[in-house]
Amino acid sequence: MGKNYIDIEDDKGQTLRYRKHVNGRGLIAHGAKVDADAIVEAGAYIEPHAHVAAGAHIARGAWIERDAQVGPGAIIDAHAHIGHGAVIGQGARIGVRTTVGEGASIARGARIGDDEIVHPGMRISTDRKGLWLAA
């Protein structure tokens, strides 16, 4: 049986330890909280102090930065990037290769499409089809 953790050196020369999540084998940094019922696919990264709730699905290649929160049942699609301190509401969906900036907030049930950019600090809600609504 192989190791259930991996050590990675960051750009500041510090070594961070990541463990493999039981559902999907994605990498979870020490200090992050990921519910056992969440799915974190291989190749996804969850940074320290991030929170991923039950039923959330983090696809391959997705990156959840420090202090970000992913709500229950939210879906973060492949290669999406959730910035430092961003909040993804319950049941929200973030598309492929989409970037959610630092401190941004995505409302409960919102749909953000593929290849979109949500700028830092923005608050976004959408209709059922994913059209952004005025704040």
mmCIF file of C-alpha atoms in Angstrom:
data_model
loop_
_atom_site.group_PDB
_atom_site.id
_atom_site.type_symbol
_atom_site.label_atom_id
_atom_site.label_comp_id
_atom_site.label_asym_id
_atom_site.label_seq_id
_atom_site.Cartn_x
_atom_site.Cartn_y
_atom_site.Cartn_z
ATOM 1 C CA MET A 1 0.000 0.000 0.000
ATOM 2 C CA GLY A 2 1.357 3.440 -0.997
ATOM 3 C CA LYS A 3 1.721 6.604 1.024
ATOM 4 C CA ASN A 4 -1.419 8.569 1.755
ATOM 5 C CA TYR A 5 0.416 11.891 1.778
ATOM 6 C CA ILE A 6 2.807 13.939 -0.316
ATOM 7 C CA ASP A 7 5.127 16.831 0.598
ATOM 8 C CA ILE A 8 5.289 19.802 -1.799
ATOM 9 C CA GLU A 9 7.562 22.841 -1.566
ATOM 10 C CA ASP A 10 5.775 26.141 -2.228
ATOM 11 C CA ASP A 11 7.229 29.215 -3.959
ATOM 12 C CA LYS A 12 8.442 30.564 -0.582
ATOM 13 C CA GLY A 13 10.533 27.450 0.080
ATOM 14 C CA GLN A 14 8.165 26.074 2.730
ATOM 15 C CA THR A 15 7.194 22.427 2.621
ATOM 16 C CA LEU A 16 3.478 21.701 2.829
ATOM 17 C CA ARG A 17 2.113 18.245 3.542
ATOM 18 C CA TYR A 18 -0.967 17.096 1.643
ATOM 19 C CA ARG A 19 -2.957 13.970 2.392
ATOM 20 C CA LYS A 20 -5.002 12.082 -0.169
ATOM 21 C CA HIS A 21 -8.751 12.450 0.363
ATOM 22 C CA VAL A 22 -10.628 9.191 0.858
ATOM 23 C CA ASN A 23 -13.206 10.083 -1.861
ATOM 24 C CA GLY A 24 -11.268 10.708 -5.057
ATOM 25 C CA ARG A 25 -7.657 10.876 -3.865
ATOM 26 C CA GLY A 26 -7.321 14.659 -4.325
ATOM 27 C CA LEU A 27 -4.729 16.424 -2.182
ATOM 28 C CA ILE A 28 -5.793 18.120 1.061
ATOM 29 C CA ALA A 29 -3.284 20.374 2.862
ATOM 30 C CA HIS A 30 -2.704 20.062 6.572
ATOM 31 C CA GLY A 31 -5.128 22.474 8.266
ATOM 32 C CA ALA A 32 -7.834 22.280 5.595
ATOM 33 C CA LYS A 33 -11.229 20.855 6.551
ATOM 34 C CA VAL A 34 -12.906 18.640 3.982
ATOM 35 C CA ASP A 35 -16.008 16.638 4.847
ATOM 36 C CA ALA A 36 -15.641 12.886 4.350
ATOM 37 C CA ASP A 37 -18.775 12.966 2.118
ATOM 38 C CA ALA A 38 -17.203 15.465 -0.290
ATOM 39 C CA ILE A 39 -15.512 14.225 -3.461
ATOM 40 C CA VAL A 40 -12.062 15.601 -4.257
ATOM 41 C CA GLU A 41 -10.798 14.078 -7.497
ATOM 42 C CA ALA A 42 -7.158 13.177 -8.093
ATOM 43 C CA GLY A 43 -5.202 16.200 -9.264
ATOM 44 C CA ALA A 44 -7.284 18.677 -7.234
ATOM 45 C CA TYR A 45 -5.662 20.716 -4.451
ATOM 46 C CA ILE A 46 -7.223 22.087 -1.267
ATOM 47 C CA GLU A 47 -4.957 24.582 0.530
ATOM 48 C CA PRO A 48 -4.595 25.148 4.313
ATOM 49 C CA HIS A 49 -7.587 26.584 6.203
ATOM 50 C CA ALA A 50 -9.981 26.025 3.289
ATOM 51 C CA HIS A 51 -13.338 24.380 4.081
ATOM 52 C CA VAL A 52 -15.213 21.989 1.784
ATOM 53 C CA ALA A 53 -18.673 20.929 2.974
ATOM 54 C CA ALA A 54 -20.532 17.627 2.650
ATOM 55 C CA GLY A 55 -21.674 16.675 -0.822
ATOM 56 C CA ALA A 56 -19.357 19.146 -2.575
ATOM 57 C CA HIS A 57 -17.551 17.881 -5.671
ATOM 58 C CA ILE A 58 -14.093 19.213 -6.529
ATOM 59 C CA ALA A 59 -13.064 18.004 -10.007
ATOM 60 C CA ARG A 60 -9.588 17.099 -11.245
ATOM 61 C CA GLY A 61 -7.152 19.950 -11.567
ATOM 62 C CA ALA A 62 -9.237 22.353 -9.460
ATOM 63 C CA TRP A 63 -7.433 24.508 -6.920
ATOM 64 C CA ILE A 64 -9.076 25.782 -3.731
ATOM 65 C CA GLU A 65 -6.877 28.419 -2.075
ATOM 66 C CA ARG A 66 -6.386 29.261 1.607
ATOM 67 C CA ASP A 67 -9.420 30.294 3.650
ATOM 68 C CA ALA A 68 -11.854 29.633 0.775
ATOM 69 C CA GLN A 69 -15.202 28.000 1.583
ATOM 70 C CA VAL A 70 -17.118 25.605 -0.652
ATOM 71 C CA GLY A 71 -20.704 25.043 0.480
ATOM 72 C CA PRO A 72 -22.717 21.814 0.652
ATOM 73 C CA GLY A 73 -23.444 20.254 -2.716
ATOM 74 C CA ALA A 74 -21.395 22.839 -4.639
ATOM 75 C CA ILE A 75 -19.581 21.689 -7.779
ATOM 76 C CA ILE A 76 -16.173 23.050 -8.715
ATOM 77 C CA ASP A 77 -15.448 21.827 -12.236
ATOM 78 C CA ALA A 78 -12.120 20.778 -13.777
ATOM 79 C CA HIS A 79 -9.210 23.229 -13.605
ATOM 80 C CA ALA A 80 -11.268 25.920 -11.839
ATOM 81 C CA HIS A 81 -9.449 28.187 -9.403
ATOM 82 C CA ILE A 82 -11.137 29.428 -6.221
ATOM 83 C CA GLY A 83 -9.178 32.344 -4.773
ATOM 84 C CA HIS A 84 -8.065 33.086 -1.245
ATOM 85 C CA GLY A 85 -11.046 33.704 1.049
ATOM 86 C CA ALA A 86 -13.665 33.232 -1.681
ATOM 87 C CA VAL A 87 -17.046 31.764 -0.700
ATOM 88 C CA ILE A 88 -18.996 29.374 -2.921
ATOM 89 C CA GLY A 89 -22.609 28.982 -1.782
ATOM 90 C CA GLN A 90 -24.606 25.805 -1.290
ATOM 91 C CA GLY A 91 -25.401 24.033 -4.557
ATOM 92 C CA ALA A 92 -23.489 26.560 -6.693
ATOM 93 C CA ARG A 93 -21.655 25.372 -9.803
ATOM 94 C CA ILE A 94 -18.349 26.793 -11.023
ATOM 95 C CA GLY A 95 -17.469 25.925 -14.624
ATOM 96 C CA VAL A 96 -14.371 24.473 -16.266
ATOM 97 C CA ARG A 97 -11.282 26.721 -16.129
ATOM 98 C CA THR A 98 -13.216 29.461 -14.310
ATOM 99 C CA THR A 99 -11.427 31.740 -11.860
ATOM 100 C CA VAL A 100 -13.159 33.089 -8.754
ATOM 101 C CA GLY A 101 -11.024 35.902 -7.359
ATOM 102 C CA GLU A 102 -9.874 36.577 -3.835
ATOM 103 C CA GLY A 103 -12.706 37.354 -1.438
ATOM 104 C CA ALA A 104 -15.418 36.919 -4.086
ATOM 105 C CA SER A 105 -18.777 35.443 -3.109
ATOM 106 C CA ILE A 106 -20.952 33.191 -5.259
ATOM 107 C CA ALA A 107 -24.562 32.930 -4.086
ATOM 108 C CA ARG A 108 -26.389 29.762 -3.181
ATOM 109 C CA GLY A 109 -27.438 27.850 -6.325
ATOM 110 C CA ALA A 110 -25.603 30.217 -8.707
ATOM 111 C CA ARG A 111 -24.268 28.896 -12.022
ATOM 112 C CA ILE A 112 -20.983 30.310 -13.305
ATOM 113 C CA GLY A 113 -20.081 29.070 -16.804
ATOM 114 C CA ASP A 114 -16.852 27.759 -18.300
ATOM 115 C CA ASP A 115 -13.845 30.059 -18.810
ATOM 116 C CA GLU A 116 -15.365 32.912 -16.774
ATOM 117 C CA ILE A 117 -13.555 35.318 -14.455
ATOM 118 C CA VAL A 118 -15.174 36.527 -11.252
ATOM 119 C CA HIS A 119 -13.028 39.448 -10.138
ATOM 120 C CA PRO A 120 -11.773 39.787 -6.555
ATOM 121 C CA GLY A 121 -14.402 40.939 -4.078
ATOM 122 C CA MET A 122 -17.371 40.544 -6.457
ATOM 123 C CA ARG A 123 -20.692 39.166 -5.196
ATOM 124 C CA ILE A 124 -22.474 37.124 -7.848
ATOM 125 C CA SER A 125 -25.918 35.565 -8.058
ATOM 126 C CA THR A 126 -27.440 34.116 -11.210
ATOM 127 C CA ASP A 127 -30.713 32.930 -12.635
ATOM 128 C CA ARG A 128 -31.219 29.220 -13.345
ATOM 129 C CA LYS A 129 -29.517 29.498 -16.744
ATOM 130 C CA GLY A 130 -26.431 31.149 -15.336
ATOM 131 C CA LEU A 131 -27.117 34.746 -16.356
ATOM 132 C CA TRP A 132 -25.513 37.083 -13.831
ATOM 133 C CA LEU A 133 -27.986 39.209 -11.891
ATOM 134 C CA ALA A 134 -27.426 42.797 -10.768
ATOM 135 C CA ALA A 135 -26.380 43.129 -7.145
#
